[in-house]
Structure formats: C-alpha cells, structure tokens
Amino acid sequence: MESKYLQKFYDKTPAERITALHAAGLLNEEATAKLHSGLSLPQEIADNMIENQLSTYDLPYGVALNFLIDGKDYIVPMAIEEPSVIAAASAGAKIIAKAGGFRTTIQKRVMIGQVALKNILDSDAAEQLILSHRDEILEAANAAHPSIVKRGGGARRISVRYLAAVPDEGIPAFLVVHLHVETLEAMGANIINTMMEGVIPYLEHLTGGEALMGILTNYATDCLATAECRIPSSLLGRGSLSGDEVRDRLIEAYQFAYVDPYRAVTNNKGIMNGIDAIVLASGNDWRAISAGAHAYASRNGQYRSLTTWKKAENGDLLGSLTLPLPIGAVGGSINFHPAAKMTKEILGYRSASELESIIASVGLAQNFSAIKALVTEGIQKGHMGLHSRSLAISAGAVGKEIEQLSERLKGEKNMNLATAQTLLAQIRG
Ligand code: NDP
C-alpha cells in the first residue's frame, strides 16, 4: 500500500493520521467524522452490556499499516495498551508485503458444543444408542435454535467421547456428546449453548445418564485458520548480519520455542499481542480466542510455538501460523459497539472468514517482527524507545513535556521511572 498520504504516518498527530487515511481513500466522510469526534461507548449502551456498570475503560485504538493479504491491501485496527505492538506489526507486514504478502486458508467454520453425561452404567451401549439416534439429537438441537437453521446453518454432526475415570483422584467416567454446528457468520456461543441445553432432556432419556452440563467448547478445532508467508532472505539482512544469517537465526528461534515451553509461552504471548488487539477492536471475545489458541499450542502434549519457520529448498524463509479462530462478523457487541463498527468499516471485511484471514496474518506478522528483533539487535532497543512516552506520562509529564521527556529518556542508560522523574524535575527546572 504505497500512498504518499501515509508516509511518516507515525510522526503525525492522531487528527492528521485520520485526515491522511481519508486523503488516501481508506476512510469515507462518515467514518472520518466519527473518528475525529471519538469512538466512546455511550453510557446507556455500556449499562446494558454488563452488570453493576459504573463507567467505561478506554484503550488506545490505532491502525497497523502495510498488510497485503490474499492480494488485498488492509490497514488493521488494533485496540491495545502496550507500546510497540502496532509498530512491530506494521514493520513485519511491510517486509512480508514486499515478498508478495500473506496467503491464508480457512478450514470449515464449525463450532463444537458438549454435553457431559455421568452415571452411565454401560458406556459402550450408551455410545451406540447415541450414534444410532443421531438424527433425533440433531433435530432436537436445531429445534432449540430454529433461526440459525433458517439462515442455512445448524447442527450437522455428532461425535461421542468416553473419558475414563481417574480412581486415584476420585474422578468418575464421563460420556461426552459433541455437537458440530455451523453458526455461519456468528461466533455462536449463545446459539450453541441454547442447542446444548435443548438436547439434554433427550440425551438423559436415551441413555439413563445424568447431564452435568451442556456448553460450547472454546477449543474450536473445527474452525482453524492458517496464514503463511514466503520471504526471500535478501529482504532479511540486518546490521552486520546477512539475510541468510538472519533467516537461520529466525528458524533457530522457532526451534527453541518448539522444544521449550518457557520460551513458547512468551513466543505465543507475542503472537497474541496482535491477535487479541484486533479481536478486541473487532468486538469479538478475545478471552475465547486466547483460551483456544493456547490449548491448540499444547495439542501434541507439550506447549509449543503456534508458528513454524522453515527454510524452503531455494533458501527462502517460510512462515506459517495455524490456530482456532472462532470469531464472528455478527453477534455480541459487534454491531453496536462504536469501535467495533469502525473496525468493520476500516477493514471492509465481508465475512467472518475474511476477518479470520486478517487476524491470522496479524499474528504471523507480529511473531516475525518479534523474533527478528530478538535474534538481531534485541527487543529492548525498539521497545524501550516506544515505551519512553508511557514512562514520561507515568512520571507526570503533560503536554509538550511528554515528547521532551521521552526524547531525553531515549538517551539514558537506565530508562526507568526514577530517571524519568529526575529528568522531568530538570525540565521543569
Ligand atoms: P449472539 O448471541 O449475538 O448470536 C448471534 C446472532 O446473530 C444469531 O443468533 C443470529 O440471530 C444473528 N445473525 C444475523 N445474521 C447472521 C448470520 N449471517 N449468521 C449467523 N447469525 C446471524 O452471538 P453468538 O451466539 O455468536 O455468541 C457470541 C457472544 O457470546 C459473545 O459476546 C461472547 O462473548 C459470548 N459468550 C461466550 C462464551 C464462551 O466463549 N465460552 C460463553 C457465553 C457467551 P437470529 O437468532 O435472528 O438468527
């Protein structure tokens, strides 16, 4: 996305950035006006969203630039309090765009709900009974939420899992019935929860067991999204390190996060920096996405990196990220939260699948940038430079003092609150 209006975007004021996006043809008149006047959540809406509501809690809302995904340019809104995340996403996406951009694959969008049955006398017989009555169970589920069926979705399949007892812990056996549901453009938590509670009486009647609960699982293994990139090493050189050396070090960083959970957790936290920020900006449930992502990272029995980085036969760097992304383009607060509506407007996504592609690409860009910094100049140089503004504000700087103090902090060896307070006192002299 080469627009003269977006040059030196970082150096502009927020108002100038909004105007630049408008001038670049990325925001229409209405969206521009809304951004200029702010995206605050009206008190009346907030009061109806949660219980015991008092006020609202603001987060910075910005955009990452340079995303080229499946041949289409995007600027990506993110809501986040942490400095350097948006800068890193934009920088990573810029290199990947030069290499042709991200390619994404969205597997089927099917969500899973569970009913856990206990006190089943003969689990094999109960399983056979359940499977032989699959049509009736699917019918009961669909009858509980007819509107999703009318839209073309609904419960499609059932599967049964036997979870053996753990006598040493006093844990009984469970027979778990999974319902695989197409929730179309919705994430589907409420749709599925309604269905699961709807099938409980029939399952209890059929098996003679007792249902402990019926609920969606956030481990959405039937809703996986993959983003990939292929980067020639000629785009990777940094300082005294050649492109081939940086590529090899990036691959080693992945290998370290593959074998060591201590590293993998932090590696994946970096991925979720970007993913949670866009999931939140889009009005989706970031707790659900985080829980599913971390479980998926442990799918083979050890917590590992969610991304993989390998060398292609011709020496290019190949990056890939796959994770469950059960997000919605409708439902929850997506259609009424002012910032979520703005995110839809800015991204112009036409389906939940398209939003999944964008989110997965953001995660891959974020990981690329983070490990590239880690294996070259280290992360602190860039991070602390950006962190200096937060530190200046924490020290009490206001107005022009923030920029002044932030610049002075960048030259300090010990960039911490005490230094910031001392420098602020000097500035105020
Ligand atoms: P909603 O309850 O808002 O349901 C989505 C609704 O969107 C559908 O019921 C449907 O209405 C309507 N809709 C309009 N167009 C479409 C379309 N094309 N495809 C599908 N639906 C359409 O949201 P979800 O069921 O998606 O649940 C998400 C919410 O649930 C989030 O806020 C989440 O935080 C919360 N939640 C999450 C849990 C978890 O993750 N474990 C647990 C409980 C809640 P209609 O009925 O008219 O067809």
mmCIF file with all atom_site columns, C-alpha atoms in Angstrom, residues 1 21 26-28 31 35 61-65 67 69 72-78 277-284 327-328 339-352 354-362:
data_model
loop_
_atom_site.group_PDB
_atom_site.id
_atom_site.type_symbol
_atom_site.label_atom_id
_atom_site.label_alt_id
_atom_site.label_comp_id
_atom_site.label_asym_id
_atom_site.label_entity_id
_atom_site.label_seq_id
_atom_site.pdbx_PDB_ins_code
_atom_site.Cartn_x
_atom_site.Cartn_y
_atom_site.Cartn_z
_atom_site.occupancy
_atom_site.B_iso_or_equiv
_atom_site.pdbx_formal_charge
_atom_site.auth_seq_id
_atom_site.auth_comp_id
_atom_site.auth_asym_id
_atom_site.auth_atom_id
_atom_site.pdbx_PDB_model_num
ATOM 1  C CA . MET A 1 1   ? 0.000   0.000   0.000  1.00 0.00 ? 1   MET A CA 1
ATOM 2  C CA . LEU A 1 21  ? -6.354  7.922   5.868  1.00 0.00 ? 21  LEU A CA 1
ATOM 3  C CA . LEU A 1 26  ? -9.121  4.485   3.115  1.00 0.00 ? 26  LEU A CA 1
ATOM 4  C CA . LEU A 1 27  ? -11.864 6.212   5.115  1.00 0.00 ? 27  LEU A CA 1
ATOM 5  C CA . ASN A 1 28  ? -15.141 7.674   3.863  1.00 0.00 ? 28  ASN A CA 1
ATOM 6  C CA . ALA A 1 31  ? -16.069 7.275   9.222  1.00 0.00 ? 31  ALA A CA 1
ATOM 7  C CA . LEU A 1 35  ? -13.074 9.103   14.240 1.00 0.00 ? 35  LEU A CA 1
ATOM 8  C CA . TYR A 1 61  ? -7.253  2.443   19.192 1.00 0.00 ? 61  TYR A CA 1
ATOM 9  C CA . GLY A 1 62  ? -4.796  2.625   16.275 1.00 0.00 ? 62  GLY A CA 1
ATOM 10 C CA . VAL A 1 63  ? -4.018  1.028   12.925 1.00 0.00 ? 63  VAL A CA 1
ATOM 11 C CA . ALA A 1 64  ? -1.216  -1.199  11.690 1.00 0.00 ? 64  ALA A CA 1
ATOM 12 C CA . LEU A 1 65  ? -0.236  -0.471  8.096  1.00 0.00 ? 65  LEU A CA 1
ATOM 13 C CA . PHE A 1 67  ? -0.919  -5.644  5.311  1.00 0.00 ? 67  PHE A CA 1
ATOM 14 C CA . ILE A 1 69  ? -3.398  -10.472 2.465  1.00 0.00 ? 69  ILE A CA 1
ATOM 15 C CA . LYS A 1 72  ? -5.808  -7.312  -0.961 1.00 0.00 ? 72  LYS A CA 1
ATOM 16 C CA . ASP A 1 73  ? -4.427  -4.321  0.973  1.00 0.00 ? 73  ASP A CA 1
ATOM 17 C CA . TYR A 1 74  ? -5.587  -3.688  4.548  1.00 0.00 ? 74  TYR A CA 1
ATOM 18 C CA . ILE A 1 75  ? -4.911  -1.275  7.333  1.00 0.00 ? 75  ILE A CA 1
ATOM 19 C CA . VAL A 1 76  ? -5.655  -3.140  10.532 1.00 0.00 ? 76  VAL A CA 1
ATOM 20 C CA . PRO A 1 77  ? -7.319  -1.541  13.570 1.00 0.00 ? 77  PRO A CA 1
ATOM 21 C CA . MET A 1 78  ? -5.989  -2.637  16.948 1.00 0.00 ? 78  MET A CA 1
ATOM 22 C CA . ALA A 1 277 ? -5.690  -6.402  19.813 1.00 0.00 ? 277 ALA A CA 1
ATOM 23 C CA . ILE A 1 278 ? -7.563  -6.897  16.544 1.00 0.00 ? 278 ILE A CA 1
ATOM 24 C CA . VAL A 1 279 ? -10.009 -9.385  18.061 1.00 0.00 ? 279 VAL A CA 1
ATOM 25 C CA . LEU A 1 280 ? -10.844 -6.770  20.692 1.00 0.00 ? 280 LEU A CA 1
ATOM 26 C CA . ALA A 1 281 ? -11.028 -3.963  18.126 1.00 0.00 ? 281 ALA A CA 1
ATOM 27 C CA . SER A 1 282 ? -13.451 -6.067  16.074 1.00 0.00 ? 282 SER A CA 1
ATOM 28 C CA . GLY A 1 283 ? -15.814 -6.532  19.034 1.00 0.00 ? 283 GLY A CA 1
ATOM 29 C CA . ASN A 1 284 ? -15.050 -10.235 19.342 1.00 0.00 ? 284 ASN A CA 1
ATOM 30 C CA . ILE A 1 327 ? -14.732 -15.232 15.567 1.00 0.00 ? 327 ILE A CA 1
ATOM 31 C CA . GLY A 1 328 ? -17.911 -13.589 14.363 1.00 0.00 ? 328 GLY A CA 1
ATOM 32 C CA . ALA A 1 339 ? -15.207 0.992   17.795 1.00 0.00 ? 339 ALA A CA 1
ATOM 33 C CA . ALA A 1 340 ? -16.210 -2.487  16.577 1.00 0.00 ? 340 ALA A CA 1
ATOM 34 C CA . LYS A 1 341 ? -18.407 -0.859  13.921 1.00 0.00 ? 341 LYS A CA 1
ATOM 35 C CA . MET A 1 342 ? -15.480 1.367   12.920 1.00 0.00 ? 342 MET A CA 1
ATOM 36 C CA . THR A 1 343 ? -13.205 -1.678  12.641 1.00 0.00 ? 343 THR A CA 1
ATOM 37 C CA . LYS A 1 344 ? -15.694 -3.299  10.266 1.00 0.00 ? 344 LYS A CA 1
ATOM 38 C CA . GLU A 1 345 ? -15.781 -0.069  8.256  1.00 0.00 ? 345 GLU A CA 1
ATOM 39 C CA . ILE A 1 346 ? -11.978 0.285   8.071  1.00 0.00 ? 346 ILE A CA 1
ATOM 40 C CA . LEU A 1 347 ? -11.267 -3.367  7.246  1.00 0.00 ? 347 LEU A CA 1
ATOM 41 C CA . GLY A 1 348 ? -14.248 -3.641  4.936  1.00 0.00 ? 348 GLY A CA 1
ATOM 42 C CA . TYR A 1 349 ? -14.420 -7.365  5.670  1.00 0.00 ? 349 TYR A CA 1
ATOM 43 C CA . ARG A 1 350 ? -17.363 -9.088  4.092  1.00 0.00 ? 350 ARG A CA 1
ATOM 44 C CA . SER A 1 351 ? -17.401 -12.293 6.111  1.00 0.00 ? 351 SER A CA 1
ATOM 45 C CA . ALA A 1 352 ? -16.173 -13.864 9.313  1.00 0.00 ? 352 ALA A CA 1
ATOM 46 C CA . GLU A 1 354 ? -12.189 -12.829 5.742  1.00 0.00 ? 354 GLU A CA 1
ATOM 47 C CA . LEU A 1 355 ? -11.767 -11.450 9.269  1.00 0.00 ? 355 LEU A CA 1
ATOM 48 C CA . GLU A 1 356 ? -10.144 -14.763 10.290 1.00 0.00 ? 356 GLU A CA 1
ATOM 49 C CA . SER A 1 357 ? -7.630  -14.359 7.433  1.00 0.00 ? 357 SER A CA 1
ATOM 50 C CA . ILE A 1 358 ? -6.722  -10.864 8.624  1.00 0.00 ? 358 ILE A CA 1
ATOM 51 C CA . ILE A 1 359 ? -6.371  -11.934 12.265 1.00 0.00 ? 359 ILE A CA 1
ATOM 52 C CA . ALA A 1 360 ? -4.153  -14.921 11.452 1.00 0.00 ? 360 ALA A CA 1
ATOM 53 C CA . SER A 1 361 ? -1.947  -12.693 9.265  1.00 0.00 ? 361 SER A CA 1
ATOM 54 C CA . VAL A 1 362 ? -1.566  -10.164 12.079 1.00 0.00 ? 362 VAL A CA 1
#
